[in-house]
Coordinates of C-alpha atoms and ligand atoms in Angstrom, one line a residue:
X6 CA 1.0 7.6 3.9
X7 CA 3.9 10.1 5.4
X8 CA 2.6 12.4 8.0
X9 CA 4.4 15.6 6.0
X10 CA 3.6 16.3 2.7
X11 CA 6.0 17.5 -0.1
X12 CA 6.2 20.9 -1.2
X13 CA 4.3 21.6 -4.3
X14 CA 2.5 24.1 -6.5
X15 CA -0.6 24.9 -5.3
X16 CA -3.8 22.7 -6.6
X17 CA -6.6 24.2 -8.9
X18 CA -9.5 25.3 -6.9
X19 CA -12.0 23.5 -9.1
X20 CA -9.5 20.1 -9.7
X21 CA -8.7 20.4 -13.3
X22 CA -6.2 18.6 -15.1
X23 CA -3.9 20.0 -17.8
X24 CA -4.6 18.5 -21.3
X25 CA -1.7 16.8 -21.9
X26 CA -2.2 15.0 -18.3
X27 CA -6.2 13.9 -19.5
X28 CA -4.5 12.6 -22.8
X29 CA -3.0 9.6 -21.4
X30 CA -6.2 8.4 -19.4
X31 CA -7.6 5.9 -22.0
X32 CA -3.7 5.0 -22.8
X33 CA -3.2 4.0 -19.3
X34 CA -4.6 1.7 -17.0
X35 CA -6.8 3.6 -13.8
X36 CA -7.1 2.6 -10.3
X37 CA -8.9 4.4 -7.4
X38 CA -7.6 4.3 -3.8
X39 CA -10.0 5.6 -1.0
X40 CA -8.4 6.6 2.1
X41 CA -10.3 6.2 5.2
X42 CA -8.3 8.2 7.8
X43 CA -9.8 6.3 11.3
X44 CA -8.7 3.8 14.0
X45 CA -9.5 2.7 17.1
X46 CA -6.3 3.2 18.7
X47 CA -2.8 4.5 16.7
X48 CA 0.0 1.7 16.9
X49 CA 3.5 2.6 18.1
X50 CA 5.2 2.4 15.0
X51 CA 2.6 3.9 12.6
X52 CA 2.7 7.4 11.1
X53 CA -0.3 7.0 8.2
X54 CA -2.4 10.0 7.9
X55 CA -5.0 8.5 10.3
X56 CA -7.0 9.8 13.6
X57 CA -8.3 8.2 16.8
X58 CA -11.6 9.7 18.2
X59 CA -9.9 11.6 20.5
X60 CA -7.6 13.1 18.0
X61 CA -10.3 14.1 15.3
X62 CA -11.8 16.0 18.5
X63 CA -15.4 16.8 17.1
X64 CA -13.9 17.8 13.6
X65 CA -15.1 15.8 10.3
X66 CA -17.0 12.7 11.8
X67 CA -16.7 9.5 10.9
X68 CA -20.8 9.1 10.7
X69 CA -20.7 11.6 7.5
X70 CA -17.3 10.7 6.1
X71 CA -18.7 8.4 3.0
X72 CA -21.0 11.3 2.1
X73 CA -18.3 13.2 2.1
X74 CA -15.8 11.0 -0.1
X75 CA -18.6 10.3 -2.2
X76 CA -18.1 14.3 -3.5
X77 CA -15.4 13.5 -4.2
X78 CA -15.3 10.9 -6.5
X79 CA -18.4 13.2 -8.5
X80 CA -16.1 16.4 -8.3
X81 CA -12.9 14.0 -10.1
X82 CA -15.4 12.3 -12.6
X83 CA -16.8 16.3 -13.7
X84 CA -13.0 16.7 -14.6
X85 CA -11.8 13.5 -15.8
X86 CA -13.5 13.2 -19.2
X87 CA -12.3 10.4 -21.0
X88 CA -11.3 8.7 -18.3
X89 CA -11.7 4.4 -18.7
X90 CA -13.5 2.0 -16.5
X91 CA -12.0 1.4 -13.5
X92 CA -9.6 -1.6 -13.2
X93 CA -8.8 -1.6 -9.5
X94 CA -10.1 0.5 -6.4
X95 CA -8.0 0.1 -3.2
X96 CA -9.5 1.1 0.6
X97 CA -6.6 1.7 2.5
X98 CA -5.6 3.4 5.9
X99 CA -6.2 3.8 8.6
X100 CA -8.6 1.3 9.3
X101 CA -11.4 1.2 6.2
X102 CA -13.6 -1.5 8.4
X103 CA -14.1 0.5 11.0
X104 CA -17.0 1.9 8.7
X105 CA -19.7 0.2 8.4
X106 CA -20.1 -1.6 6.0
X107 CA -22.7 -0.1 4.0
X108 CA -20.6 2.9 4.3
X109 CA -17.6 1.3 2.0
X110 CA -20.1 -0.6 -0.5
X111 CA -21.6 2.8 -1.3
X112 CA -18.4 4.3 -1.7
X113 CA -17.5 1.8 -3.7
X114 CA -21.2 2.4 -5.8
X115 CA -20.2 6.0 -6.6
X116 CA -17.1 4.9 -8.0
X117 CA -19.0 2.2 -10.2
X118 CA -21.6 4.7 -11.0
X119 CA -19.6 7.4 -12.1
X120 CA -16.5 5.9 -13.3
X121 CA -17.5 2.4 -13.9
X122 CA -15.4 -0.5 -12.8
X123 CA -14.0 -2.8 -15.9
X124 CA -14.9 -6.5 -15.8
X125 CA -13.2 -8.6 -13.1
X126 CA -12.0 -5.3 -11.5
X127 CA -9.9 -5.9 -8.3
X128 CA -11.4 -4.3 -5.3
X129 CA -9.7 -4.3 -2.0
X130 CA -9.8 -3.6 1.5
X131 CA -7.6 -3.7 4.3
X132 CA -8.9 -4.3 7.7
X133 CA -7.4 -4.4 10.8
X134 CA -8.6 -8.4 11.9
X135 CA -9.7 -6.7 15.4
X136 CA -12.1 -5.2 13.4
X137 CA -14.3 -7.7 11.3
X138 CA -17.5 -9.8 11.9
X139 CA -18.9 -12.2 9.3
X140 CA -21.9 -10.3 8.9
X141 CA -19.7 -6.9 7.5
X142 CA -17.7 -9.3 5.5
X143 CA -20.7 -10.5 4.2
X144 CA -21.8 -7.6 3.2
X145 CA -18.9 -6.2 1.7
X146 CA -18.4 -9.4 -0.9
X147 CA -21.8 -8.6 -1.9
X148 CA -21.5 -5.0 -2.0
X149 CA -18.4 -6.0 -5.0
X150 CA -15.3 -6.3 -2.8
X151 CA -12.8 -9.6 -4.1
X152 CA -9.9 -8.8 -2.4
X153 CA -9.2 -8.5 1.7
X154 CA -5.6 -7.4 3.2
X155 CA -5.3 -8.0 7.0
X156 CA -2.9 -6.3 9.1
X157 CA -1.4 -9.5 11.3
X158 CA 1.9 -8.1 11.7
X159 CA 3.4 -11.0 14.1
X160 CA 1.7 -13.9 15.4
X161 CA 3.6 -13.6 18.8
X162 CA 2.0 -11.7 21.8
X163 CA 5.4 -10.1 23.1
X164 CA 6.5 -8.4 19.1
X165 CA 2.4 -7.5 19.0
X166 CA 2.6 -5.6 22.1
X167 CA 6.0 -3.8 21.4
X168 CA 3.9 -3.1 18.5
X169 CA 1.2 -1.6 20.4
X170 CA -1.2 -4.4 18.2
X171 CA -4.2 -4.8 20.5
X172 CA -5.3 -8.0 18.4
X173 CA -5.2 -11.8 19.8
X174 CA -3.3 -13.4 17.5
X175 CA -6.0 -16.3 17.5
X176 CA -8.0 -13.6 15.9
X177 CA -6.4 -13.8 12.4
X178 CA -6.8 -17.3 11.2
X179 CA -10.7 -16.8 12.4
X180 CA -10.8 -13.2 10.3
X181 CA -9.2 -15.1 7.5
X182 CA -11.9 -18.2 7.9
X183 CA -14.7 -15.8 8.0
X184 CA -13.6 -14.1 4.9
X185 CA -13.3 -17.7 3.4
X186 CA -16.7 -18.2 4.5
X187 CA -17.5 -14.7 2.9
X188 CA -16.9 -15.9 -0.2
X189 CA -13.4 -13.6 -0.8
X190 CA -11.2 -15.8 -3.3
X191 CA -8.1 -13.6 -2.5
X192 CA -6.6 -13.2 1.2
X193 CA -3.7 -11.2 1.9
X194 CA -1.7 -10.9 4.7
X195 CA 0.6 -8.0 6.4
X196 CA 3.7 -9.0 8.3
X197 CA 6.2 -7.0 9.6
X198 CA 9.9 -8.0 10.7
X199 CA 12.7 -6.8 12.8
X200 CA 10.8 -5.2 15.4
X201 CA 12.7 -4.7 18.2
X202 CA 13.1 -7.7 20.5
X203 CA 12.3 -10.4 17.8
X204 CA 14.3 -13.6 17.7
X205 CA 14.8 -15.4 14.3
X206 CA 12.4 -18.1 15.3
X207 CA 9.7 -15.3 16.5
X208 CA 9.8 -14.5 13.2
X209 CA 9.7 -18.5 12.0
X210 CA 6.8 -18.7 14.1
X211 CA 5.0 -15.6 12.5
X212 CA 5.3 -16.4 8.7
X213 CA 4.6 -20.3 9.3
X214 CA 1.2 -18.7 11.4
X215 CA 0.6 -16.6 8.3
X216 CA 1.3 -20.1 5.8
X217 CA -0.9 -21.9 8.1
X218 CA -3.9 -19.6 7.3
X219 CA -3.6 -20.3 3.7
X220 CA -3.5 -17.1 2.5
X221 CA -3.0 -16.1 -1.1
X222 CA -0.5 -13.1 -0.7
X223 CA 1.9 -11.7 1.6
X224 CA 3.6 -8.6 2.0
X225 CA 6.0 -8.4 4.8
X226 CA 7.9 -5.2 5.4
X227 CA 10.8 -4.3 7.5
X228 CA 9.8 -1.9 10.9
X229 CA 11.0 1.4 9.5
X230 CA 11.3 3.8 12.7
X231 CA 9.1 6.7 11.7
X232 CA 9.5 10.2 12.8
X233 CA 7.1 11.9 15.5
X234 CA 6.1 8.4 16.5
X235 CA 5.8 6.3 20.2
X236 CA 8.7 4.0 18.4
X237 CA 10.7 6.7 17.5
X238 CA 10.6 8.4 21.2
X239 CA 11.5 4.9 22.5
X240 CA 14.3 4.1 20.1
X241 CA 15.8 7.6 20.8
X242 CA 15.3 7.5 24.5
X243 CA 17.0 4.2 24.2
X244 CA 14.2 2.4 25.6
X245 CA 14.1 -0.1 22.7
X246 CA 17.1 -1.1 19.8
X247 CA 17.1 0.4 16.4
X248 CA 16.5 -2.6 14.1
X249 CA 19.6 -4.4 13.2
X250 CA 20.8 -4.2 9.4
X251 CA 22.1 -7.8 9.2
X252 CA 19.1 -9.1 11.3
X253 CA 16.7 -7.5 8.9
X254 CA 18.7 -9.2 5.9
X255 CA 18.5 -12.7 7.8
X256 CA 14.6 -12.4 8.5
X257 CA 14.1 -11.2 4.7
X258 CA 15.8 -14.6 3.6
X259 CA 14.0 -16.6 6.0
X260 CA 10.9 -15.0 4.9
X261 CA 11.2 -15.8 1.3
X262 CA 12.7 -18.8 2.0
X263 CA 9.4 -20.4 3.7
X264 CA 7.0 -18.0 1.5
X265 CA 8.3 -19.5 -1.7
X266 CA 8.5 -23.8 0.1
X267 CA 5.1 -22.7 0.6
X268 CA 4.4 -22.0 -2.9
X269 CA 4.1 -18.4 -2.6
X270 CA 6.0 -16.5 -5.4
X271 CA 8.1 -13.1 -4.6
X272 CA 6.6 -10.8 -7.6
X273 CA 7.8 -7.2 -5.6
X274 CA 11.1 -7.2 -3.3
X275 CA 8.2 -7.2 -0.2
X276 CA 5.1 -9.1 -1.8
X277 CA 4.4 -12.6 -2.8
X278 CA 1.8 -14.6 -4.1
X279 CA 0.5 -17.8 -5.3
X280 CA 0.0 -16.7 -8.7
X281 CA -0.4 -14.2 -11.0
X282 CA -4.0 -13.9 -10.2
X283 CA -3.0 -13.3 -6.9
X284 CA -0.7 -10.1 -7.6
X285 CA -1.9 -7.1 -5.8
X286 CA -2.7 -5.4 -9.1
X287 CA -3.7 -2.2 -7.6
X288 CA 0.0 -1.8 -6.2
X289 CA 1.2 -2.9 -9.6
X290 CA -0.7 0.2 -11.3
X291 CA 1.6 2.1 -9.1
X292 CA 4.9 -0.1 -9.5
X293 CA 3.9 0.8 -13.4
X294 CA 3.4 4.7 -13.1
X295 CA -0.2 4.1 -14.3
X296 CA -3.0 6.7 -13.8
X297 CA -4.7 6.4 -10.3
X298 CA -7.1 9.0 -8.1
X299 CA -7.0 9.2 -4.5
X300 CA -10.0 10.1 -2.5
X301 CA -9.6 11.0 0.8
X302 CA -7.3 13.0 3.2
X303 CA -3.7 13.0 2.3
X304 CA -4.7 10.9 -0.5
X305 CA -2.1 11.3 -3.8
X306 CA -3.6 10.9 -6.9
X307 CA -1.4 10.2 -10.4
X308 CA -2.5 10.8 -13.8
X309 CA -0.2 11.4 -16.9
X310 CA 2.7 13.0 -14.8
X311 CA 0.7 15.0 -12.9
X312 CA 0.5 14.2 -8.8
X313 CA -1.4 15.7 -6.7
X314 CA -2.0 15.2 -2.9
X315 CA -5.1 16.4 -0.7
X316 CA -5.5 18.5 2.3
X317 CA -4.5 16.1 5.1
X318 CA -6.8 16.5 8.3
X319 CA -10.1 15.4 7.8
X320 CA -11.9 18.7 8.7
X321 CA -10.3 20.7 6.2
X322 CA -11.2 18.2 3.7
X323 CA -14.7 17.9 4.3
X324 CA -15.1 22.1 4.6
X325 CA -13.4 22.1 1.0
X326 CA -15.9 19.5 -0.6
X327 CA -18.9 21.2 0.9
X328 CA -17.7 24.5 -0.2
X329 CA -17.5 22.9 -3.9
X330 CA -13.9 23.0 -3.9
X331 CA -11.3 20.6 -4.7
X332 CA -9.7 18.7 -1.8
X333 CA -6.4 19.1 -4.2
X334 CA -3.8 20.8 -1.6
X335 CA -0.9 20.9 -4.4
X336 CA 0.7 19.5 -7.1
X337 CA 3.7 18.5 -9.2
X338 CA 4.4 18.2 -13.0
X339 CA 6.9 14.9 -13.3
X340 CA 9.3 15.7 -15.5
X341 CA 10.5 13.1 -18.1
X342 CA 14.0 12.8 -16.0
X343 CA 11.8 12.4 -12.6
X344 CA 9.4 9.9 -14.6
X345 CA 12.5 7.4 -15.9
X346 CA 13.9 8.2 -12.5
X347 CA 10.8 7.3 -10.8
X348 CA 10.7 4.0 -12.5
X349 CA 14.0 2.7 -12.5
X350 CA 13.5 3.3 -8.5
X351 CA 9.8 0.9 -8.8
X352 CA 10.4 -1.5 -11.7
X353 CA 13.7 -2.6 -10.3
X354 CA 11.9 -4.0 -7.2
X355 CA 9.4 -6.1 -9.8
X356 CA 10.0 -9.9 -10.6
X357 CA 8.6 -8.9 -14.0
X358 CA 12.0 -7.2 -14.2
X359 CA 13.1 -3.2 -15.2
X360 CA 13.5 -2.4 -19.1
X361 CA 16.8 -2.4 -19.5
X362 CA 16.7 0.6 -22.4
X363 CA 15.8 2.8 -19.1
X364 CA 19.6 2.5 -17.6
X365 CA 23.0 2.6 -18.9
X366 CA 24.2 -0.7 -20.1
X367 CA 27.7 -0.3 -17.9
X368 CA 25.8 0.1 -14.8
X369 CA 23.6 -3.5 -15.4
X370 CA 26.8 -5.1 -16.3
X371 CA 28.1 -4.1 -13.3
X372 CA 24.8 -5.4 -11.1
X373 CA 25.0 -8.4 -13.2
X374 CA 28.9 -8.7 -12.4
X375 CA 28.2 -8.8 -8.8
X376 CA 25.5 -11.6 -8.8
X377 CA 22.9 -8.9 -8.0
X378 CA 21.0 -8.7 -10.7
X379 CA 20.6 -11.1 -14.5
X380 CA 19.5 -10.1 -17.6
X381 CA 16.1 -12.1 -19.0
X382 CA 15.5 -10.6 -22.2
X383 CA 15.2 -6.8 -22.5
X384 CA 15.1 -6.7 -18.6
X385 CA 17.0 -6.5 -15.3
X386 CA 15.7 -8.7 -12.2
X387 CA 17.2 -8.9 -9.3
X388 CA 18.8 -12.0 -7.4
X389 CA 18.1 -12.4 -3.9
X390 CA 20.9 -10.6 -2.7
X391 CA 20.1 -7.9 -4.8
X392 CA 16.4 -8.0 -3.4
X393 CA 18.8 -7.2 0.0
X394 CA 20.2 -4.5 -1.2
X395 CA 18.0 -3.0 -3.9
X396 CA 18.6 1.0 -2.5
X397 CA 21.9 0.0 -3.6
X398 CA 21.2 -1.2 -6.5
X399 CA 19.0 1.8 -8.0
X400 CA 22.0 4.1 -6.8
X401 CA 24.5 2.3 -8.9
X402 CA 22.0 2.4 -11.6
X403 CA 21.4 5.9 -11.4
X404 CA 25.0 6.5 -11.0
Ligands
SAM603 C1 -3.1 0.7 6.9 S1 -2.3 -0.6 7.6 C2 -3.3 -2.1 7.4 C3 -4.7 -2.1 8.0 C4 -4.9 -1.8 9.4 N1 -4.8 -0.4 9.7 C5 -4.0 -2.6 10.3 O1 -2.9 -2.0 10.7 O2 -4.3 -3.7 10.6 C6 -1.1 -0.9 6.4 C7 0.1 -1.7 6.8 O3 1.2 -0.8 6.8 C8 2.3 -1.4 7.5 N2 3.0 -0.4 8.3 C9 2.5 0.7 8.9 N3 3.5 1.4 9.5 C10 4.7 0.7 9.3 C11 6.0 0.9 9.7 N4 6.4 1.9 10.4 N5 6.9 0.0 9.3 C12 6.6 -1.1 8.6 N6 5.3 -1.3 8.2 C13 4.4 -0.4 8.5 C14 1.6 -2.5 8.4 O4 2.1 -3.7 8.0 C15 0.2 -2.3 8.1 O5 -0.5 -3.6 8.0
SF4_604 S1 -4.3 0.1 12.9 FE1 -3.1 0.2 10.9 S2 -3.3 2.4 10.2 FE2 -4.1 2.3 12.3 S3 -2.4 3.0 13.5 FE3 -2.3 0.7 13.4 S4 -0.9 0.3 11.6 FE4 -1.6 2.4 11.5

């Protein structure tokens, strides 16, 4: 989550939703993503919306903070009526397993409880593998979680500690085997590439580490340098390289290369998995411009063009839900150009392909001209070079 917010109209006190926005809900599919804004200690590179002890400094505690999100799911269900079960809830950060455990299943229980959760609803966590024990995993496959994301990153100790990672890497195949042992069918794992430093076989050596594991997804994402962060300082005090365009393109292709030998499909420009049942269907609620709510600091929430984002430090967002009030710090109506615009720039990146009535039919000739996209069907998917260069390929688009 970016650490500056976009400029909006300011929120309803009391959360309501215009009418034409609560229309869609039972046309639409609904996720829920919690926020949980904490970690133990903020890596280099990272800009989320998230808080060490030291930097919450005796504001909203982390001791009352399901309480506290558990408002909030009872304030959005008073104003979402009509609203379906719930097909996939997402607990993101930040670092949602440094709660304990019980904390996440009962957040997870208001959601049920109030919203209801469809059958064979996905619910995910991510967890930092530094910060698991088979007992919590445990508890959180019977408190209802299927689905477990860890941050690995790199399996070699010099990228992990220009990453300020403080994990052993020996520590992610065990967090994966405890999970396993847990009784959580789906295992995903984050990798990132290109940090600075990084040799081509580093990065061998970090995806076959992943493969080895056995997991049943991967994303892996290029090391953007984010603003206001110890990366950025470094890069611009030219203590470290920016990452390297063409090296980022050779590690991409290595990536799916092994990924896919491995029986891992690409199904998003940065995600694969073994098989459909392995997509990350939360994420493809958002690829889809589906309705989702999002609890927690800085959360954004989407429902029938309507997004809305919360206020972002975590004492400001408990004072609002004890005062009653809507965590909603502003919003924006999507226009219908903004919507098709919005979704040319996320179903492009989708193996599943972009509906092709969305473009102009010049523009896909042209992709398809340069071996960067082919038609199947009514839709556009992109080859792997056009995977490489798919900013470039929504601009020609767009034109
Ligand atoms: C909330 S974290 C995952 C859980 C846990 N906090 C952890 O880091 O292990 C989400 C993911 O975002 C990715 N990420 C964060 N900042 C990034 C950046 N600047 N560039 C690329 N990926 C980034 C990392 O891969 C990370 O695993
Ligand atoms: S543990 Fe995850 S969320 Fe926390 S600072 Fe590191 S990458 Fe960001």
């Amino acid at each position: 989550m970016p650490s500056t917010l976009p400029d909006g109209e300011p929120a309803p006190a009391d959360g309501s939703l215009p009418d034409a926005a609560l229309a869609t809900l039972p046309q639409r599919r609904l996720g829920v993503y919690v926020h949980v804004p904490f970690c133990r200690v903020r890596c280099g590179y990272c800009d989320f919306n998230t808080y060490t002890a030291t930097e919450l400094g005796g504001g909203a505690s982390q001791a009352s903070y399901a309480d506290t999100a558990v408002r909030e799911v009872d304030l959005l269900a008073g104003v979402l009526p009509g609203a379906p079960p719930v097909e996939t809830v997402f607990f993101g950060g930040g670092t949602p397993t440094l709660l304990p455990a019980p904390d996440l299943v009962r957040m997870l229980a208001a959601v049920r409880g109030r919203f209801g959760l469809s059958a064979g609803a996905e619910v995910t966590t991510e967890a930092n593998p530094d910060s698991v024990t088979p007992d919590g995993l445990a508890a959180l496959r019977a408190g209802g979680f299927t689905r477990i994301s860890f941050g690995m990153q790199s399996a070699v100790p010099s990228v992990l500690a220009v990453l300020d990672r403080t994990h052993d890497p020996e520590r992610v195949p065990q967090a994966v085997a405890w999970a396993r042992e847990a009784g959580f069918e789906q295992v995903s794992l984050d990798l990132i590439y290109g940090t600075p430093g990084e040799t081509l076989a580093d990065w061998r050596r970090s995806v076959d580490a992943a493969l080895a594991c056995g997991p049943d997804h991967v994303s892996a994402y290029s090391l953007i340098v984010e603003d206001g962060t110890a990366l950025a300082r470094q890069v611009r005090a030219g203590v470290l390289p920016m990452p390297d365009e063409d090296d980022l393109a050779d590690k991409y292709v290595l990536a799916d290369e092994l990924l896919t030998a491995a029986g891992l499909s690409w199904y998003e420009v940065s995600n694969w998995a073994r098989d459909e049942a392995s997509r990350c269907r939360h994420n493809e609620l958002y690829w889809t411009s589906q309705n989702w709510l999002g609890i927690g600091p800085g959360a954004h929430a989407h429902v029938g063009g309507v997004r809305w984002w919360n206020v972002k430090h975590p004492t400001a967002y408990a004072a609002r839900l004890a005062a009653g009030q809507s965590p909603a710090h502003a919003r924006e109506l999507l226009d219908a150009d903004v919507q098709r615009l919005e979704r040319v720039l996320l179903e492009v990146r989708l193996r599943d392909g972009l509906p092709l009535d969305l473009v102009d039919p010049t523009a896909v000739g042209e992709v398809v001209a340069d071996g960067l996209g082919v038609r199947e069907d009514d839709r556009l998917v992109l080859t792997r070079r056009g995977r490489l260069l798919a900013d470039a390929v929504v601009r020609d688009l767009l034109g």
